[in-house]
Structure formats: C-alpha cells, structure tokens
Short mmCIF file of C-alpha atoms in Angstrom, two decimals:
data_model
loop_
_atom_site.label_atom_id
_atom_site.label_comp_id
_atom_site.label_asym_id
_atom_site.label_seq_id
_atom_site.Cartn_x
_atom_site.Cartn_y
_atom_site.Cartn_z
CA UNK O 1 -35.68 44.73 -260.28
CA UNK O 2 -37.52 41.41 -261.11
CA UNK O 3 -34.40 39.36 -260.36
CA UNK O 4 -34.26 41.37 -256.79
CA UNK O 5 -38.12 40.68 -256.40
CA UNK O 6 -37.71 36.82 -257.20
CA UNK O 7 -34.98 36.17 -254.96
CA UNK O 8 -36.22 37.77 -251.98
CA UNK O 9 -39.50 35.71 -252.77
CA UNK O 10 -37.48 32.64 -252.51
CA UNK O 11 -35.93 33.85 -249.33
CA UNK O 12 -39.05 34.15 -248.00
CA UNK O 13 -40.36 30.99 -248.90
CA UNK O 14 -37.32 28.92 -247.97
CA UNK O 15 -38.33 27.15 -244.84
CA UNK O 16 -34.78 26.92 -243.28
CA UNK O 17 -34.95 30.74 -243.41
CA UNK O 18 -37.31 30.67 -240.46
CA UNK O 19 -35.91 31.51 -236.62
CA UNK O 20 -37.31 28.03 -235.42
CA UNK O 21 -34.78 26.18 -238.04
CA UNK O 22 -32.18 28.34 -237.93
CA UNK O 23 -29.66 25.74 -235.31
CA UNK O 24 -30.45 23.56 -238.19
CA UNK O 25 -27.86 25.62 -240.59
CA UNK O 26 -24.98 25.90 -238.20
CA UNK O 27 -22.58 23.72 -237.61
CA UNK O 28 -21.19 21.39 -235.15
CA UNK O 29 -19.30 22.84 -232.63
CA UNK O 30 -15.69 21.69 -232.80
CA UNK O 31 -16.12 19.72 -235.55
CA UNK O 32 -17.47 19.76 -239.18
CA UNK O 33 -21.33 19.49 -239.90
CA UNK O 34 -22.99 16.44 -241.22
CA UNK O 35 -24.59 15.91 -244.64
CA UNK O 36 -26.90 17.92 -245.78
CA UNK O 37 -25.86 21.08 -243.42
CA UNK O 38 -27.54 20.17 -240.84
CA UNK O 39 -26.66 18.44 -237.43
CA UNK O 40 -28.36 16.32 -235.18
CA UNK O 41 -29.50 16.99 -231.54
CA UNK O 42 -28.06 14.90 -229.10
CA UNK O 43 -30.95 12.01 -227.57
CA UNK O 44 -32.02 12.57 -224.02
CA UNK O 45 -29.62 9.65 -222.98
CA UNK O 46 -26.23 11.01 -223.85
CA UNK O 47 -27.96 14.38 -222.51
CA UNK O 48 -28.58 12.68 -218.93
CA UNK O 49 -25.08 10.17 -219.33
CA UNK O 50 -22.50 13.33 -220.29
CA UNK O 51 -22.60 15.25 -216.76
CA UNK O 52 -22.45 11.56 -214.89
CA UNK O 53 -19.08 10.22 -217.27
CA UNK O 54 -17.77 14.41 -217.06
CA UNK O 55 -17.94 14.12 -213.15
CA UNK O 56 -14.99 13.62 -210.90
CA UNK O 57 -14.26 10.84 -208.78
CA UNK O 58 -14.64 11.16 -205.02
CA UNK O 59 -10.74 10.10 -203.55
CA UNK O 60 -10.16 7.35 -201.59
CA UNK O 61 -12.85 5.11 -203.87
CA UNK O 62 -12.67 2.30 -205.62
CA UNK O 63 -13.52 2.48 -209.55
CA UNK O 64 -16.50 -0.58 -209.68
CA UNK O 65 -17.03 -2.26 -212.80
CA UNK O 66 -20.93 -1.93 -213.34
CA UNK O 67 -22.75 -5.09 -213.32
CA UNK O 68 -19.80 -7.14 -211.56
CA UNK O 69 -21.08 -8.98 -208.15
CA UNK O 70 -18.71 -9.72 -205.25
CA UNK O 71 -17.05 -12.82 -205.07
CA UNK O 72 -18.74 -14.16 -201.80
CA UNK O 73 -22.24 -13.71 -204.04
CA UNK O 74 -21.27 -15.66 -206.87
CA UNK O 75 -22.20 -19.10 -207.95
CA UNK O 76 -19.40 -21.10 -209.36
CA UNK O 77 -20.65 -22.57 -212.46
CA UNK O 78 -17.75 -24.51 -213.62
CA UNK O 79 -17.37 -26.46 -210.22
CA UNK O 80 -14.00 -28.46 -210.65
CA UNK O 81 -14.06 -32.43 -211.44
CA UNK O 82 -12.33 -32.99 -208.06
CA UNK O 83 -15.42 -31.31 -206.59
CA UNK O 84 -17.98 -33.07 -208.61
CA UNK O 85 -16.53 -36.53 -207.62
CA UNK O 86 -16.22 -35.52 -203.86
CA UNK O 87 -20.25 -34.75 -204.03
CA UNK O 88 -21.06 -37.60 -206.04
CA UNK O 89 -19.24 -40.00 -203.70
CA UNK O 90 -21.34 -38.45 -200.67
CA UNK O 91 -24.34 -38.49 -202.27
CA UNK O 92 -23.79 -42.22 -202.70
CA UNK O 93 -22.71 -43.15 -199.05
CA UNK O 94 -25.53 -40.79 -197.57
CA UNK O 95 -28.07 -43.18 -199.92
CA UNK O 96 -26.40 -46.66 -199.36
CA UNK O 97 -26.13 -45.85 -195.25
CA UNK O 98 -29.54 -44.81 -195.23
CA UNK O 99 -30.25 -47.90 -197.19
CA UNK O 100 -28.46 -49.85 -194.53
CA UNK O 101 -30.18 -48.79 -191.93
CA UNK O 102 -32.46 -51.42 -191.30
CA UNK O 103 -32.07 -51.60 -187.39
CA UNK O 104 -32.53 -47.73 -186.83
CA UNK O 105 -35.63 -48.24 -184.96
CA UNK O 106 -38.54 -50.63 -184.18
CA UNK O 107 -40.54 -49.73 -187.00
CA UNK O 108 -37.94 -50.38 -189.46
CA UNK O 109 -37.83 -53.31 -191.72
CA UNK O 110 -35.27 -55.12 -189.40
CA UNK O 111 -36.75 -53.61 -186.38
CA UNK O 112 -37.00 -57.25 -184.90
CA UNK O 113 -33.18 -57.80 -184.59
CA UNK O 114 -32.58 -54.32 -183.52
CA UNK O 115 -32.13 -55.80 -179.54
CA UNK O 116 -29.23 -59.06 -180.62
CA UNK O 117 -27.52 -55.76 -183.40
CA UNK O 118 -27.51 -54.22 -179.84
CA UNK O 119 -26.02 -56.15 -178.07
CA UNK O 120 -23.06 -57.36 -181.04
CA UNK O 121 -22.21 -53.32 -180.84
CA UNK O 122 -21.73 -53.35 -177.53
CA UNK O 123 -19.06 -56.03 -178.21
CA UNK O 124 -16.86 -53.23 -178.98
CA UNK O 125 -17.66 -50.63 -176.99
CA UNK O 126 -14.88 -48.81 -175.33
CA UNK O 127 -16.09 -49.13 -171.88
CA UNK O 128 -16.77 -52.82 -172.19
CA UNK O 129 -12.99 -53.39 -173.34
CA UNK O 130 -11.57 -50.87 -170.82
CA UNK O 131 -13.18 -52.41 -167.88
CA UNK O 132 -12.58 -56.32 -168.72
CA UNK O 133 -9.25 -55.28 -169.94
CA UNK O 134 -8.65 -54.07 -165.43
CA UNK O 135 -10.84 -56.76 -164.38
CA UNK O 136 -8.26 -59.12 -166.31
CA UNK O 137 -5.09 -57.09 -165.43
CA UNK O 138 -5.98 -57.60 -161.76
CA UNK O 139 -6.30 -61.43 -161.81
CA UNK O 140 -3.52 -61.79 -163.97
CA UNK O 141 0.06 -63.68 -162.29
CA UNK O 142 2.50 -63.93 -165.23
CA UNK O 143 4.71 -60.61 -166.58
CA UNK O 144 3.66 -61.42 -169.68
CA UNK O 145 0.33 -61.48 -169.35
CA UNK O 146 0.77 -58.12 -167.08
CA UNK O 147 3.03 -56.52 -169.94
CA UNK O 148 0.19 -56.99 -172.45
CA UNK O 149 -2.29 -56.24 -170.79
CA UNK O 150 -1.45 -52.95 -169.56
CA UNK O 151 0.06 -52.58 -172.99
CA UNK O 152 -3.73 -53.42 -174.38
CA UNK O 153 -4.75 -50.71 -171.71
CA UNK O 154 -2.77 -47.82 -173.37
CA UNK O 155 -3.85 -48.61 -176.83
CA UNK O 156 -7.49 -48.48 -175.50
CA UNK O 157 -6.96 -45.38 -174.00
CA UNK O 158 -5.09 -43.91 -177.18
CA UNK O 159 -7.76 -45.33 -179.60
CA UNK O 160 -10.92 -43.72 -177.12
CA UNK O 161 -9.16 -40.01 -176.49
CA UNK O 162 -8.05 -40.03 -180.95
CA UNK O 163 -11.36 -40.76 -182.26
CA UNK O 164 -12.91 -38.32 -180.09
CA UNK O 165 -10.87 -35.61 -180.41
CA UNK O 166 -11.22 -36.33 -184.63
CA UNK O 167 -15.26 -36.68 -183.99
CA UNK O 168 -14.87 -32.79 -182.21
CA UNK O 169 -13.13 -31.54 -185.30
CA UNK O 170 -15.16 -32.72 -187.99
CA UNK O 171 -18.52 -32.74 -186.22
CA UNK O 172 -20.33 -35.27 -188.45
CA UNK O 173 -23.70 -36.40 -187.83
CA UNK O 174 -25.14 -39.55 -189.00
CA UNK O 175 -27.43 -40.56 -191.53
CA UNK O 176 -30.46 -40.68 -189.68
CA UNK O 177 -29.44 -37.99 -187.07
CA UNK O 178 -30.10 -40.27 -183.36
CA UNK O 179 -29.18 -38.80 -179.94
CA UNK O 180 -26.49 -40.97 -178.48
CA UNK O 181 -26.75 -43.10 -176.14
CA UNK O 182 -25.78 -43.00 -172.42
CA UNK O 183 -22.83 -45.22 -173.05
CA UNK O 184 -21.79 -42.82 -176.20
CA UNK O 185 -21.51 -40.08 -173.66
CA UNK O 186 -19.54 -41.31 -171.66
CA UNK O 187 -17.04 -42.74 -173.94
CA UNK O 188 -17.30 -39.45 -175.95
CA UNK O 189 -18.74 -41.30 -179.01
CA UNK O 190 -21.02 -38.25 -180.18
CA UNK O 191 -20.75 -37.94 -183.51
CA UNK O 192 -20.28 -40.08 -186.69
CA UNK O 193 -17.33 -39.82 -188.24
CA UNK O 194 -14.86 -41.92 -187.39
CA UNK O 195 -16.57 -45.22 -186.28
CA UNK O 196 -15.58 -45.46 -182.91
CA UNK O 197 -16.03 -48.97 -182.65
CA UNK O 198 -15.00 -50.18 -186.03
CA UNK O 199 -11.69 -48.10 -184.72
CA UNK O 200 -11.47 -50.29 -181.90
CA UNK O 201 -12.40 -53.31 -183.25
CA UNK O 202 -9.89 -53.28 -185.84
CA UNK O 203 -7.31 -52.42 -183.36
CA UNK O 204 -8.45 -55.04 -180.97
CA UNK O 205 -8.29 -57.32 -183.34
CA UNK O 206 -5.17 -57.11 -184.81
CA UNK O 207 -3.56 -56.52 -181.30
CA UNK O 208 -5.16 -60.44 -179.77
CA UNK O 209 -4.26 -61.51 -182.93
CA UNK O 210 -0.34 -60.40 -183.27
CA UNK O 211 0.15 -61.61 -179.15
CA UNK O 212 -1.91 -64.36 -179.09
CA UNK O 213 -1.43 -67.84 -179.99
CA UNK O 214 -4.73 -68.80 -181.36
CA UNK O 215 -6.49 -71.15 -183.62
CA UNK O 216 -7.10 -70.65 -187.16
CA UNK O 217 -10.58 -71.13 -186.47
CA UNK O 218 -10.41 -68.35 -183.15
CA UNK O 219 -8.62 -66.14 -185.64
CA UNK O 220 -11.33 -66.25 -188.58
CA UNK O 221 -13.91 -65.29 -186.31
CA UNK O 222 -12.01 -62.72 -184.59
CA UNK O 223 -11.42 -61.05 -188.07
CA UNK O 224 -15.36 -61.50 -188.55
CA UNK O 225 -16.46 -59.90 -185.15
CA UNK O 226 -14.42 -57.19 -185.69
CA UNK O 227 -16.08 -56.31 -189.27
CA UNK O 228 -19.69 -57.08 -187.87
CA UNK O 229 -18.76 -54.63 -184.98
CA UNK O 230 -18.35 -52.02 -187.53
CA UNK O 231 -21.43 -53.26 -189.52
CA UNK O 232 -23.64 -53.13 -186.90
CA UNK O 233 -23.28 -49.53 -186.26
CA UNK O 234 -24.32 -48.69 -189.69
CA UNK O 235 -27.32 -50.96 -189.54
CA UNK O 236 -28.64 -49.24 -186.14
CA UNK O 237 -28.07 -45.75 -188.22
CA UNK O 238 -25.43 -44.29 -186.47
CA UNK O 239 -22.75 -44.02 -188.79
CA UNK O 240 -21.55 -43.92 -192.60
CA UNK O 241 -20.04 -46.52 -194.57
CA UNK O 242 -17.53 -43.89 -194.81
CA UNK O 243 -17.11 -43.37 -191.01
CA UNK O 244 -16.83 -47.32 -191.08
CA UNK O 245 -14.27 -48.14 -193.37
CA UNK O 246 -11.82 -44.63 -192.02
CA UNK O 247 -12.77 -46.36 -188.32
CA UNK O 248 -10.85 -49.45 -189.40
CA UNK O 249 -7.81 -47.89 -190.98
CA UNK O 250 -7.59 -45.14 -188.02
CA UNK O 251 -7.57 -48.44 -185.19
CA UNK O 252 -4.65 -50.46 -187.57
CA UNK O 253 -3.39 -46.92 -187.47
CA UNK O 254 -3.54 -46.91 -183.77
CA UNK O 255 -2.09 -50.70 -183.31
CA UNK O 256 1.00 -49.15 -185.52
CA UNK O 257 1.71 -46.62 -183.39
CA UNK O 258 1.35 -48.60 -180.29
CA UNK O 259 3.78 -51.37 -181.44
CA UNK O 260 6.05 -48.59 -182.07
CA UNK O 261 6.09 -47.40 -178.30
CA UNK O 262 5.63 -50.90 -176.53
CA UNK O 263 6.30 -50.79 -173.06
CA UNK O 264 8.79 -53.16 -171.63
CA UNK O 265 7.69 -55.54 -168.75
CA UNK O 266 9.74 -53.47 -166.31
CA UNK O 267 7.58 -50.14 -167.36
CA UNK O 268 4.07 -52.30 -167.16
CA UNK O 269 5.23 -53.14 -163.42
CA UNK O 270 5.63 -49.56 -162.49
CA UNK O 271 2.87 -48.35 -164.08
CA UNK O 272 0.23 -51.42 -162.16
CA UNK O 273 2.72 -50.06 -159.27
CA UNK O 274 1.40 -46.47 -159.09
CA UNK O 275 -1.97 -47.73 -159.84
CA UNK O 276 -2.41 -49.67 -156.73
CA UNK O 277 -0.10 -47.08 -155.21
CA UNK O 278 2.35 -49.49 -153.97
CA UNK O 279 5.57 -48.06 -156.09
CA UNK O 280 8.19 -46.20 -154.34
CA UNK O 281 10.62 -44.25 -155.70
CA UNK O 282 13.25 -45.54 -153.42
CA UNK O 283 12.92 -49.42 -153.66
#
C-alpha cells in the first residue's frame, strides 16, 4: 500500500502528466520523436509557407523564379570591352568637337572669324559646285571638256543624294545641336553625320586632280582646301571629327565608284542632248 500511495504521488506531481503537456509526450507523426520525447511545434513561417508550396499550379503558367527581373529591366554590369572602347571613343570626339568649336557663334572665342569660316564652307557646298559645274558645262566647246564635266555633274549628284540618304538613317545631331541653314535644306544637309562637305570636297578634289593637268603648287592647295572645307564645319559646330574624317573616305568612296561607271563622250553628248531637249531618237 505505501508503494501504491508513493507512485500515484509521483504521478501526480509529474508535470508532463498534466492535459496542457500532454502533445508534448507523443510523437511525431510519420516519423520518430526527437530527444527527450518530446517534439517541437512547427514556427508560424513553415505554418503560413506549407499550404502556399502544397498548392497546385494554375495551367497554362509559367513557373517564375522568385527574385529574377526581366531581361529588358536589367543593367548589364559586365558591359563587353568592345562596348567600353566604342563609348570611350565617343566620349572623346563629343569633347574634342566641342573643343573645336570655336566659330559656333559670335560670342565664342573665335567668334570674330566666324563670317571668312563662312564663307571657306561655302567653298564646298553642294549647290555652289552643282551650279558652276552647269554654268561651266554650258560655255564649254571641246568633248572633253563636255565629257568631264557632265561626268563631274553625276558624281555631284551621286555624292549629294548618298550622304543624305546615310544622314536620314543614322540621324546624328551635332555637337552643339544648330538649326541648319537655308542652304542645308535645300541640299538636304540636316544632320551631322557624314560631313557633307568634307564628302564632297574629298571627292572634288581627287576628281580635278586625276583629270586635270595642274601645277604642283595648284595641287598642294587643292589637297589643303579640301581638308579646311572639312575643318571648317567642325569649327562652326556643325559636325564631329568623326562625321569629318567618314565624310572624306565616303567622297574617295564616291570618286571610286564614279571612275568605275565613266561615261563615254558619246553618252555625255546625249545626256547635254536631252537636257537642252535637242536629242532625237531618230538622228
């Protein structure tokens, strides 16, 4: 009887014994319990997390990686070396042609000379060339003046419609963002890039030079108006050093191709024929 007595004492006074720690004595289910008998209750998180992992997918969706943005919003932070150079080389020809541009207006620090830069750019405008380039074709007696003239024509013609149809495309402005000019208009110079009169300079150039019989001293400066025709556009702040130096390989470009398709002198008469619309089929 005192054994009996004793142990249900100690029953009684166990504290697991009690209905608020009973869960504490049974185990896990599907599984064994932990040390000491007991097992834990699961936090509030994997509470709230099992129903969301235990649901099914909707069909017809995508499974999203959390945390992962589209591509269109991400920054790429390993940009490639080409890339780097590419920026770093327009960075550079922005600063220098803003640099350069010491004619861009009056108030600059070459404002003074802004009028004679003027007036050495329209040197090589297109308009210029293309009318004294009639003017001369009309006074001229010889076929062979005639044949390169009219060949001189074309190449004008071909260098003027190129560059603006390339300035359309890539639709860049230049460094210090001017309106152009009523002249520009007209000859479709708009934007900056390429030099439209470094094109034709360079073309012009190497054309007078090629078929005609000049002086070494004519041909020195010829070469030097044609690279101060280019220059000057960059001081007045209309285009790149960039657009400058592609302007004079796009007009040797253009005196390539133009070689390449000469006309013969019996092709230059028919065409000054139909222009002064005295050809006929029939003679």
């Amino acid at each position: 009887m005192p054994a009996k007595v004793r142990a249900k004492a100690r029953e009684r006074n166990n504290v697991l014994n009690r209905a608020e720690f009973m869960s504490l004595n049974q185990p896990l289910r599907g599984g064994q319990p932990e040390r000491g008998g007991s097992a834990r209750r699961p936090s509030f998180k994997q509470q709230t997390s099992q129903p969301a992992e235990e649901s099914p997918e909707a069909p017809g969706k995508e499974k999203k990686e959390p945390g992962k943005l589209p591509e269109e919003d991400c920054m790429q932070l390993n940009p490639s070396f080409k890339g780097i150079a590419m920026n770093s080389l327009l960075a550079i020809d922005i600063c220098l042609s803003k640099r350069m541009g010491v004619c861009a207006s009056t108030s600059s620090s070459w404002g003074g000379c802004r009028s004679i830069v003027n007036l050495l750019s329209l040197t090589g405008h297109g308009i210029t060339w293309i009318i004294g380039t009639i003017v001369c074709l009309t006074r001229s007696n010889t076929l062979a003046g005639q044949e390169v003239l009219v060949n001189l024509l074309l190449a004008l013609l071909l260098d003027l419609t190129t560059v603006a149809g390339v300035q359309r495309l890539v639709k860049r402005k230049g460094p210090w963002e001017m309106a152009p000019g009523f002249l520009d208009c007209v000859a479709m110079d708009i934007y900056s890039f390429p030099a439209a009169h470094a094109s034709r300079a360079a073309m012009v150039s190497k054309f007078l030079l090629c078929h005609l019989v000049l002086a070494v001293p004519l041909r020195i400066l010829l070469v030097l108006w044609a690279f101060l025709v280019g220059l000057s556009r960059v001081l007045l702040g209309k285009h790149h050093l960039t657009d400058m130096v592609c302007g004079f390989a796009l007009g040797l470009l253009h005196f390539s191709l133009m070689e390449s398709v000469w006309l013969s002198s019996n092709n230059c008469q028919i065409l000054i024929s139909i222009g002064t619309l005295s050809w006929s089929p029939f003679s």
